[in-house]
Coordinates of C-alpha atoms in Angstrom, one line a residue:
Chain J
M1 CA -163.0 27.4 -11.1
N2 CA -160.9 27.5 -14.2
T3 CA -158.2 24.7 -15.0
R4 CA -155.4 26.9 -14.0
Q5 CA -156.7 27.4 -10.5
I6 CA -157.4 23.5 -10.3
K7 CA -153.9 22.7 -11.2
D8 CA -152.7 24.9 -8.7
T9 CA -154.8 23.3 -6.0
I10 CA -153.7 20.0 -7.1
A11 CA -150.2 20.9 -7.0
H12 CA -150.4 22.5 -3.6
K13 CA -152.3 19.6 -2.1
S14 CA -150.2 16.8 -3.6
M15 CA -147.0 18.3 -2.4
F16 CA -148.4 18.8 1.1
L17 CA -149.2 15.0 1.0
I18 CA -145.6 14.3 -0.2
C19 CA -144.3 16.3 2.5
L20 CA -146.6 14.5 5.2
L21 CA -145.2 11.0 3.6
V22 CA -141.6 11.9 4.2
L23 CA -142.3 13.2 7.8
N24 CA -144.2 10.0 8.5
L25 CA -141.4 7.7 7.1
A26 CA -139.1 8.8 10.2
L27 CA -141.9 8.0 12.5
L28 CA -142.7 4.8 11.0
I29 CA -139.4 3.7 11.0
A30 CA -139.0 4.5 14.7
W31 CA -142.4 2.9 15.6
G32 CA -141.5 -0.1 13.4
L33 CA -138.1 -0.7 15.1
Y34 CA -139.7 -0.3 18.5
R35 CA -142.5 -2.9 17.7
R36 CA -140.0 -5.4 16.6
A37 CA -137.9 -4.9 19.7
Q38 CA -140.7 -5.2 21.9
P39 CA -140.2 -9.0 22.6
I40 CA -136.9 -8.5 24.1
L41 CA -138.0 -5.5 26.2
A42 CA -140.8 -7.6 27.5
T43 CA -138.7 -10.4 28.8
K44 CA -135.5 -8.6 29.9
S45 CA -135.0 -5.4 31.9
L46 CA -133.3 -2.4 30.3
G47 CA -130.7 -2.7 32.9
E48 CA -129.9 -6.2 31.8
L49 CA -129.6 -5.2 28.1
L50 CA -127.9 -1.8 28.4
L51 CA -125.4 -2.4 31.5
N52 CA -124.5 -5.9 30.5
S53 CA -121.4 -6.5 28.2
T54 CA -121.9 -10.2 27.6
W55 CA -123.3 -10.9 24.0
H56 CA -124.0 -14.7 23.8
P57 CA -127.3 -15.0 21.9
G58 CA -126.9 -18.9 22.4
S59 CA -127.4 -18.7 26.0
G60 CA -129.8 -15.8 25.8
Q61 CA -127.4 -13.1 26.9
F62 CA -127.8 -9.9 25.0
G63 CA -125.9 -7.3 26.6
L64 CA -125.6 -4.2 24.2
D65 CA -123.0 -2.5 26.5
G66 CA -120.0 -3.3 24.4
F67 CA -121.7 -2.0 21.3
I68 CA -122.8 1.3 22.5
L69 CA -119.4 1.8 24.0
G70 CA -117.7 0.9 20.9
T71 CA -119.8 3.5 19.0
I72 CA -118.9 6.1 21.4
W73 CA -115.1 5.3 21.3
V74 CA -115.0 5.2 17.4
T75 CA -117.2 8.5 16.9
G76 CA -115.5 10.4 19.7
I77 CA -111.9 9.6 18.2
A78 CA -113.2 10.6 14.8
I79 CA -114.7 13.9 16.0
V80 CA -111.7 14.6 18.1
I81 CA -109.3 14.2 15.1
A82 CA -111.7 15.6 12.5
V83 CA -113.0 18.8 13.9
P84 CA -109.9 20.8 14.6
L85 CA -108.3 19.6 11.1
S86 CA -111.3 20.3 9.0
I87 CA -112.2 23.7 10.6
L88 CA -108.6 25.0 10.1
T89 CA -108.5 23.6 6.4
A90 CA -111.8 25.3 5.9
V91 CA -110.4 28.6 7.4
Y92 CA -107.3 28.3 5.2
L93 CA -109.4 27.8 2.0
A94 CA -111.9 30.5 2.8
E95 CA -109.7 33.2 4.5
Y96 CA -106.1 32.7 3.4
A97 CA -105.8 30.7 0.1
P98 CA -105.6 32.6 -3.2
R99 CA -109.0 32.4 -5.0
K100 CA -107.6 30.3 -7.5
L101 CA -106.2 27.8 -5.1
S102 CA -109.5 27.4 -3.4
H103 CA -111.3 27.0 -6.5
L104 CA -109.2 24.2 -7.4
I105 CA -109.3 22.5 -4.1
K106 CA -113.1 22.6 -3.5
P107 CA -114.3 20.3 -6.0
V108 CA -111.6 17.5 -4.9
I109 CA -113.2 17.9 -1.4
D110 CA -116.7 17.4 -2.7
L111 CA -115.3 14.5 -4.7
L112 CA -113.9 13.2 -1.6
A113 CA -117.4 13.5 0.1
G114 CA -118.8 11.1 -2.6
I115 CA -116.4 8.3 -2.4
S116 CA -118.2 5.1 -1.5
P117 CA -117.6 4.2 2.2
V118 CA -116.4 0.7 1.1
I119 CA -113.5 2.3 -0.7
H120 CA -112.7 4.1 2.6
G121 CA -112.7 0.8 4.3
V122 CA -110.4 -0.9 1.9
W123 CA -108.0 2.1 2.1
G124 CA -108.1 1.6 5.9
V125 CA -107.3 -1.9 5.6
I126 CA -104.2 -1.4 3.5
T127 CA -102.9 1.7 5.0
I128 CA -104.1 2.8 8.3
V129 CA -104.2 -0.8 9.8
P130 CA -100.5 -1.3 9.4
L131 CA -99.7 2.2 10.3
V132 CA -101.5 1.8 13.6
R133 CA -100.1 -1.7 14.3
D134 CA -96.4 -0.9 13.2
Y135 CA -96.0 2.5 14.2
M136 CA -98.7 4.2 16.3
M137 CA -99.2 1.5 18.8
P138 CA -95.6 0.8 19.9
F139 CA -95.1 4.6 19.9
F140 CA -98.0 5.5 22.1
T141 CA -97.9 2.7 24.3
E142 CA -94.3 3.4 25.1
K143 CA -94.3 7.2 25.4
L144 CA -97.8 8.0 26.9
P145 CA -98.5 4.9 29.2
F146 CA -100.6 7.2 31.6
L147 CA -103.4 7.3 28.8
P148 CA -105.5 4.2 27.9
F149 CA -103.2 3.0 25.1
S150 CA -102.3 -0.5 26.4
S151 CA -103.9 -3.4 24.8
D152 CA -103.3 -6.9 24.1
N153 CA -104.9 -6.7 20.5
Y154 CA -101.8 -6.2 18.3
T155 CA -103.6 -6.6 15.0
G156 CA -104.1 -2.8 14.1
F157 CA -107.7 -3.4 13.8
C158 CA -108.9 -1.2 16.7
A159 CA -111.1 1.8 17.7
L160 CA -108.3 4.2 16.8
T161 CA -108.2 2.9 13.2
G162 CA -111.9 3.1 12.9
G163 CA -111.8 6.6 14.3
I164 CA -109.2 7.6 11.8
V165 CA -111.0 6.2 8.9
L166 CA -114.3 7.7 10.1
A167 CA -112.7 11.3 10.6
V168 CA -111.3 11.2 7.0
M169 CA -114.8 10.3 5.9
I170 CA -116.2 13.3 7.7
F171 CA -113.6 15.9 6.7
P172 CA -115.2 16.8 3.5
I173 CA -118.6 17.2 5.1
I174 CA -117.2 19.5 7.6
I175 CA -115.1 21.5 5.7
S176 CA -117.5 22.3 2.8
V177 CA -120.2 23.4 5.4
V178 CA -117.5 25.6 7.3
C179 CA -116.4 27.1 4.0
E180 CA -120.0 28.0 3.0
V181 CA -120.7 29.5 6.5
L182 CA -117.5 31.6 6.4
H183 CA -118.4 33.0 3.0
T184 CA -121.5 34.5 4.6
V185 CA -119.5 36.7 6.8
P186 CA -119.6 40.2 5.3
A187 CA -116.3 41.6 4.3
E188 CA -117.0 44.8 6.4
I189 CA -116.4 42.6 9.4
R190 CA -112.8 41.8 8.4
E191 CA -112.3 45.4 7.4
A192 CA -113.4 46.7 10.7
S193 CA -111.0 44.4 12.5
L194 CA -108.1 44.7 10.3
S195 CA -108.6 48.6 10.4
L196 CA -108.0 48.7 14.1
G197 CA -104.6 47.0 13.6
A198 CA -105.5 43.3 14.0
T199 CA -103.4 40.7 12.1
K200 CA -105.2 38.4 9.9
W201 CA -105.3 35.6 12.3
Q202 CA -106.5 37.8 15.2
T203 CA -109.3 38.9 12.7
T204 CA -110.1 35.3 11.9
K205 CA -110.0 34.1 15.5
L206 CA -111.7 36.9 17.2
A207 CA -114.1 38.4 14.8
V208 CA -114.8 36.0 11.8
L209 CA -115.1 32.8 13.7
R210 CA -116.9 34.3 16.4
K211 CA -119.6 35.7 14.1
V212 CA -120.0 32.2 12.5
Y213 CA -120.0 30.0 15.7
P214 CA -123.4 28.5 15.4
G215 CA -122.4 27.6 12.1
L216 CA -119.3 25.7 13.2
V217 CA -121.6 23.9 15.7
A218 CA -124.1 22.9 12.8
A219 CA -121.1 21.7 10.8
V220 CA -119.9 19.5 13.6
I221 CA -123.3 18.1 14.3
L222 CA -123.5 17.1 10.6
G223 CA -120.2 15.3 10.8
L224 CA -121.2 13.5 14.0
S225 CA -124.6 12.2 12.6
R226 CA -122.7 10.8 9.7
A227 CA -119.9 9.3 12.0
L228 CA -122.6 7.8 14.3
G229 CA -124.5 6.0 11.4
E230 CA -121.3 4.9 9.2
T231 CA -121.3 1.4 8.7
I232 CA -119.1 -0.5 6.2
A233 CA -115.9 1.3 6.5
V234 CA -115.9 1.0 10.2
L235 CA -116.9 -2.7 10.3
M236 CA -113.9 -3.4 8.1
V237 CA -111.2 -1.6 10.1
A238 CA -112.3 -1.5 13.9
G239 CA -111.9 -5.1 14.7
C240 CA -115.4 -5.8 15.6
S241 CA -114.6 -8.5 18.1
L242 CA -117.4 -10.0 20.1
F243 CA -115.9 -10.6 23.5
A244 CA -114.2 -7.3 24.6
L245 CA -115.5 -4.2 26.2
P246 CA -113.2 -1.5 24.4
K247 CA -111.1 0.1 27.2
S248 CA -108.3 1.5 25.3
F249 CA -107.5 3.1 21.8
F250 CA -106.0 -0.2 20.4
D251 CA -108.7 -2.5 21.6
P252 CA -111.2 -3.6 18.9
A253 CA -114.5 -1.7 18.8
Y254 CA -117.6 -3.0 17.7
P255 CA -120.3 -0.3 17.0
L256 CA -123.9 -0.6 16.7
P257 CA -124.2 -0.2 13.0
A258 CA -121.6 -2.9 12.5
L259 CA -123.5 -5.3 14.8
I260 CA -126.7 -4.7 12.9
A261 CA -125.1 -5.2 9.3
N262 CA -123.1 -8.2 10.6
T263 CA -125.7 -10.2 12.2
Y264 CA -129.0 -9.3 11.0
G265 CA -130.6 -12.1 9.1
E266 CA -128.4 -14.7 10.4
M267 CA -129.2 -17.3 13.1
M268 CA -132.8 -16.1 13.2
S269 CA -133.7 -19.6 14.9
I270 CA -132.2 -18.3 18.1
P271 CA -135.2 -16.9 20.2
L272 CA -135.0 -13.1 20.6
Y273 CA -132.0 -12.6 18.5
D274 CA -133.9 -10.7 15.8
S275 CA -135.4 -8.6 18.4
A276 CA -132.3 -7.8 20.2
V277 CA -130.7 -6.7 16.8
L278 CA -133.6 -4.4 16.1
L279 CA -133.4 -3.1 19.6
A280 CA -129.7 -2.1 18.8
A281 CA -131.1 -0.4 15.9
F282 CA -133.6 1.4 17.8
I283 CA -131.0 2.6 20.3
L284 CA -128.8 3.8 17.3
L285 CA -131.7 5.8 16.0
L286 CA -132.3 7.3 19.5
L287 CA -128.7 8.2 19.8
T288 CA -128.6 9.9 16.4
T289 CA -131.7 11.9 17.2
L290 CA -130.4 12.7 20.7
F291 CA -127.2 14.2 19.4
N292 CA -128.9 16.2 16.9
V293 CA -131.5 17.5 19.2
A294 CA -128.9 18.5 21.5
G295 CA -126.9 20.2 18.8
W296 CA -129.6 22.1 17.4
G297 CA -130.7 23.0 21.0
I298 CA -127.1 24.4 21.6
L299 CA -127.4 26.3 18.4
L300 CA -130.7 27.8 19.1
R301 CA -129.5 29.1 22.4
L302 CA -126.1 30.5 20.9
E303 CA -128.2 32.3 18.3
R304 CA -130.7 33.7 20.8
S305 CA -128.0 35.0 23.3
R306 CA -126.2 36.8 20.4
C307 CA -128.8 39.0 18.9
Chain R
M1 CA -97.3 72.8 2.2
S2 CA -95.2 69.8 2.9
G3 CA -94.5 70.9 6.4
Q4 CA -98.1 70.7 7.2
S5 CA -99.1 67.6 5.1
H6 CA -99.9 64.5 6.9
I7 CA -100.4 62.2 4.0
S8 CA -98.8 62.8 0.7
V9 CA -99.8 61.0 -2.3
K10 CA -97.2 60.8 -5.3
N11 CA -98.0 59.6 -8.7
L12 CA -100.6 57.1 -7.4
N13 CA -102.1 54.7 -10.0
I14 CA -104.4 51.9 -9.1
W15 CA -105.9 49.1 -11.2
Y16 CA -108.4 46.5 -10.4
G17 CA -107.6 43.8 -13.1
K18 CA -107.8 46.0 -16.2
Q19 CA -109.7 48.8 -14.9
H20 CA -107.4 51.9 -14.2
A21 CA -109.5 53.2 -11.2
L22 CA -107.1 56.0 -9.9
Q23 CA -104.8 57.9 -12.5
N24 CA -101.7 59.9 -11.7
I25 CA -102.9 61.1 -8.2
N26 CA -100.6 63.9 -6.6
L27 CA -102.2 65.2 -3.5
D28 CA -101.2 66.7 0.1
I29 CA -103.7 65.9 2.9
P30 CA -103.2 68.7 5.6
N31 CA -102.1 67.9 9.0
K32 CA -105.1 68.0 11.6
K33 CA -107.6 69.4 9.3
L34 CA -110.8 67.7 7.8
T35 CA -110.4 67.0 4.2
A36 CA -113.5 65.9 2.1
I37 CA -113.0 63.9 -1.0
I38 CA -116.1 64.8 -3.2
G39 CA -117.2 63.6 -6.7
P40 CA -119.8 61.5 -8.4
S41 CA -120.3 57.8 -7.5
G42 CA -117.9 55.2 -9.0
C43 CA -115.2 57.8 -9.4
G44 CA -112.6 56.3 -7.2
K45 CA -113.2 58.3 -3.9
T46 CA -113.4 55.2 -1.8
T47 CA -110.4 53.5 -3.5
L48 CA -108.3 56.6 -2.7
L49 CA -109.3 56.5 0.8
K50 CA -108.8 52.8 1.2
S51 CA -105.4 53.1 -0.2
F52 CA -104.5 55.1 2.8
N53 CA -104.6 52.2 5.3
R54 CA -103.9 49.7 2.9
L55 CA -107.4 47.9 2.9
L56 CA -107.3 47.6 -0.7
D57 CA -104.7 44.9 -0.4
L58 CA -107.7 42.6 0.3
Q59 CA -109.0 43.1 -3.2
D60 CA -108.3 40.5 -5.9
G61 CA -106.5 41.7 -8.8
F62 CA -105.4 44.9 -7.4
K63 CA -102.1 46.7 -8.5
I64 CA -100.6 49.8 -7.5
S65 CA -97.7 52.3 -8.5
G66 CA -96.5 55.4 -6.9
K67 CA -96.3 56.3 -3.4
V68 CA -98.3 57.1 -0.5
L69 CA -96.5 58.9 2.3
V70 CA -97.9 58.9 5.9
D71 CA -95.6 61.0 8.2
G72 CA -93.0 60.8 5.4
E73 CA -92.8 57.0 5.4
D74 CA -94.0 55.0 2.2
I75 CA -96.7 52.9 3.4
Y76 CA -96.4 50.5 0.4
D77 CA -92.9 49.8 1.1
P78 CA -92.6 46.1 2.1
K79 CA -90.7 47.0 5.2
V80 CA -93.8 48.6 6.6
E81 CA -95.9 46.8 9.3
V82 CA -99.4 46.9 8.0
T83 CA -101.0 46.4 11.5
H84 CA -99.0 49.3 12.7
L85 CA -100.1 51.4 9.9
R86 CA -103.6 50.6 10.2
K87 CA -103.6 51.3 13.9
K88 CA -102.8 54.9 13.0
M89 CA -105.6 55.2 10.6
G90 CA -109.0 54.7 12.1
L91 CA -111.8 53.7 9.5
L92 CA -115.6 54.6 9.8
S93 CA -117.2 52.6 7.1
Q94 CA -120.3 53.3 5.0
R95 CA -122.6 51.1 7.0
P96 CA -121.7 50.8 10.6
C97 CA -120.3 47.5 11.1
V98 CA -120.2 46.2 14.9
L99 CA -118.1 43.2 15.6
P100 CA -120.2 40.2 17.0
M101 CA -119.7 40.9 20.6
S102 CA -121.0 43.2 23.4
I103 CA -120.7 47.0 23.4
Y104 CA -117.9 47.1 25.9
E105 CA -115.9 44.3 23.9
N106 CA -116.3 46.2 20.7
V107 CA -114.6 49.3 22.3
A108 CA -112.0 47.2 24.1
Y109 CA -111.3 45.1 21.0
G110 CA -108.7 47.3 19.7
P111 CA -106.7 48.0 22.9
R112 CA -106.7 44.4 23.7
L113 CA -105.3 43.6 20.3
H114 CA -102.4 45.8 21.1
G115 CA -101.9 44.3 24.4
I116 CA -103.8 46.1 27.2
K117 CA -105.0 43.4 29.5
D118 CA -105.7 45.3 32.7
K119 CA -109.5 45.4 33.4
R120 CA -109.3 48.8 35.1
V121 CA -107.4 50.3 32.2
L122 CA -109.9 48.9 29.8
D123 CA -112.9 50.1 31.8
E124 CA -111.5 53.6 31.6
I125 CA -110.7 53.5 27.8
V126 CA -114.3 52.1 27.2
E127 CA -115.9 54.9 29.3
R128 CA -113.5 57.6 27.8
Y129 CA -114.1 56.8 24.1
L130 CA -117.9 56.1 24.5
Q131 CA -118.1 59.5 26.1
E132 CA -115.9 61.0 23.2
A133 CA -118.4 59.5 20.7
S134 CA -121.2 60.8 22.9
L135 CA -122.7 57.4 23.4
W136 CA -121.9 56.7 27.0
S137 CA -125.0 58.1 28.5
E138 CA -127.2 55.9 26.3
V139 CA -125.3 52.7 27.0
K140 CA -123.6 52.7 30.4
D141 CA -126.2 50.5 31.9
R142 CA -126.1 47.8 29.0
L143 CA -122.4 47.7 28.1
H144 CA -122.4 43.9 28.3
Q145 CA -125.4 43.5 25.9
P146 CA -124.8 42.6 22.2
A147 CA -123.8 45.6 20.2
S148 CA -126.3 44.5 17.4
R149 CA -129.0 45.5 19.6
L150 CA -128.2 49.3 19.0
S151 CA -129.8 51.5 16.8
I152 CA -128.0 51.9 13.5
G153 CA -127.0 55.6 14.6
Q154 CA -125.8 54.4 17.8
Q155 CA -123.9 51.6 16.0
Q156 CA -122.2 54.1 13.9
R157 CA -121.1 56.0 17.2
L158 CA -120.0 52.9 18.6
C159 CA -117.8 52.2 15.6
L160 CA -116.3 55.8 16.1
A161 CA -115.5 55.1 19.7
R162 CA -114.0 51.9 18.7
G163 CA -111.8 53.5 16.1
L164 CA -110.9 56.3 18.5
A165 CA -109.9 53.6 21.3
V166 CA -106.8 52.5 19.4
E167 CA -105.5 56.3 19.4
P168 CA -105.2 56.9 15.7
E169 CA -103.5 59.8 14.2
V170 CA -105.8 59.9 11.1
I171 CA -109.7 59.1 10.9
L172 CA -110.9 58.0 7.5
G173 CA -114.5 58.1 6.7
D174 CA -116.1 56.5 4.0
E175 CA -119.6 58.2 3.5
P176 CA -119.9 57.8 7.2
T177 CA -123.4 59.1 7.6
S178 CA -124.9 57.8 4.3
A179 CA -126.7 54.9 5.9
L180 CA -128.1 57.0 8.9
D181 CA -131.3 58.9 9.6
P182 CA -130.7 62.9 9.6
I183 CA -130.6 63.1 13.4
S184 CA -128.0 60.4 13.8
A185 CA -126.1 62.0 10.8
E186 CA -126.1 65.3 12.4
R187 CA -124.7 63.9 15.8
I188 CA -121.9 62.2 13.9
E189 CA -121.2 65.5 12.1
Q190 CA -121.1 67.3 15.4
R191 CA -118.7 64.7 16.6
F192 CA -116.5 65.3 13.5
M193 CA -116.4 69.2 14.3
E194 CA -115.3 68.6 17.8
L195 CA -112.6 66.0 16.6
K196 CA -111.3 68.3 13.8
G197 CA -107.9 69.8 15.1
K198 CA -107.3 66.7 17.2
Y199 CA -106.8 64.3 14.3
T200 CA -106.3 64.7 10.7
M201 CA -109.4 63.7 9.1
V202 CA -110.4 62.4 5.6
I203 CA -114.0 62.1 4.7
V204 CA -115.5 60.6 1.3
T205 CA -118.7 62.0 0.9
H206 CA -121.3 62.7 -2.0
L207 CA -123.2 65.3 0.0
L208 CA -122.0 68.6 -1.2
R209 CA -123.6 70.3 1.7
Q210 CA -121.9 68.0 4.1
A211 CA -118.6 68.8 2.7
K212 CA -119.3 72.5 2.8
R213 CA -120.4 72.3 6.5
L214 CA -117.4 70.2 7.6
A215 CA -114.5 70.5 5.5
D216 CA -111.3 72.8 5.5
Y217 CA -109.9 71.2 2.3
I218 CA -111.6 69.7 -0.7
V219 CA -110.4 67.1 -3.2
F220 CA -112.6 66.7 -6.3
I221 CA -112.1 63.4 -8.1
Y222 CA -113.7 62.8 -11.3
L223 CA -113.3 59.4 -13.4
G224 CA -110.3 58.5 -11.4
Q225 CA -108.5 61.7 -11.7
V226 CA -108.2 64.5 -9.2
I227 CA -109.4 67.5 -11.0
E228 CA -108.9 70.1 -8.5
H229 CA -107.9 70.2 -4.8
G230 CA -107.6 73.2 -2.4
P231 CA -109.0 74.9 0.6
A232 CA -112.8 74.6 1.0
R233 CA -113.9 78.1 0.6
E234 CA -111.6 78.8 -2.4
L235 CA -112.8 75.6 -4.3
F236 CA -116.3 76.2 -3.7
E237 CA -116.4 80.0 -4.6
K238 CA -113.6 80.0 -7.2
P239 CA -113.4 76.7 -8.7
K240 CA -110.6 76.8 -11.4
D241 CA -111.9 74.0 -13.6
S242 CA -115.2 74.0 -15.4
R243 CA -115.9 70.5 -14.2
T244 CA -115.6 71.4 -10.6
K245 CA -117.7 74.5 -11.0
A246 CA -120.4 72.4 -12.7
Y247 CA -120.2 69.7 -10.0
V248 CA -120.3 72.2 -7.1
E249 CA -123.1 74.2 -8.7
G250 CA -125.2 70.8 -9.2
S251 CA -125.3 71.0 -12.8
F252 CA -124.4 68.3 -15.3
I253 CA -120.7 67.7 -15.9
E254 CA -120.3 67.6 -19.7
G255 CA -119.6 64.0 -21.2
Y256 CA -120.2 62.2 -17.7
A257 CA -123.2 60.4 -18.8
N258 CA -121.5 59.3 -22.0
Q259 CA -118.9 57.5 -19.9
Y260 CA -121.7 55.0 -19.0
V261 CA -123.3 54.4 -22.3
I262 CA -122.0 51.4 -24.1

């Protein structure tokens, strides 16, 4: 064997090993979390941990219910706000805006995606918190009393604030993925629809968006994954109060990532504390995986049914 | 002539950025006849065709001067409703481009846009125009399957059905058989022969034989200019311009290759 072929073999094998290592990392993390969560799983039933909202480590109460619910509230609000707004923005940039304008805006959006979460958090505290406290809360509580808007948390640090800040953070991700996806649509599709007498909006809605539907789902999944795992910005604005189960948009929410960041490493003398927090991490990992798998499942089904 | 012309082009100039793609075009497209636009590649045939339904508007840096009159109305007048104009002008593109939906939905797409909602009426329209495009017998049992599963030749006939379903007055074809196999191409040509007389048809083609088989009227474009136009037989048998003569005889046009030498 000559040296060129030896180099080729080495390159091939070493890249395979590196690839294996990366794959294994994910499994190792999951396994490590599960193992460290084992002590609490051994002493308490799952029902006691997941369907119980009392978090009182001192007296051995480790109900994670409130944190899981907090995650769902904040992420749900973020998705509901971000998905329509960012898809419409992307559609405008890709389909309607003059090319010069979209060339100008694109880099700004990519820049937004790169802003450190803590800056989003600070901005949330100084802008969104007062906005929610002074304007949105009085307005919604009065005008739409039939929705879950009433709360006795008047601080402005609440699930809605967390959701808004998160939504702003996932905008750029969804926008740039949807833009990319829209650019893959061949011009002939638009020409075909337009030449039948469709308006631009009809063409976009009925032909273009329909063509890229799986891509839209993928963009939303990406945004959702980011929202589920986001920690610091949410921790700064969502209230993160320990004793309440969030029932309203204006209740404080305490999502799982915030719990882990806030408590891990403290008060380790309390028995099972460490184990409970790592169980929370394991659940977060499971949730993220679950949403991803579900998302990709939808994607596959959509793609198969179309071609 | 003007009494029989459906589309009149007057002093039309088109630029893409700095490129002067069409220069001083004056032309009358006869009513309910099949007109073929012929000429070498890159000479502006498709540009001229797409100026008739204003699809060129989508191009960046596109500029136009002069007039295109359809039924005596200037289509570049700002008051003209583009959607209305495009409904009048069915387009068959170079590569068949089915919409991402079922066969049925593809044909019903146009009529739905223009407000037809009744399921029975739509069913009728779909059947009628699929038959008119001679596709019905092949697809009648799988109308609700995705259109992308059809063969490429079937897709082109589906596009024809889809175009006919909005009841256009003019059918524009941009090399409509160039992506097809010979048998599918022949079926499309047969359709065209049958549709001649019902619609005004304008077809861009680089196949001289196709132009000879189908066309009543020929427009020869060369380097962005109309060199000659006239009834098919006259133009093929007694071309007036030496360049037309060279092109229809299949010999080199003097100076053509030089245009592309930098």
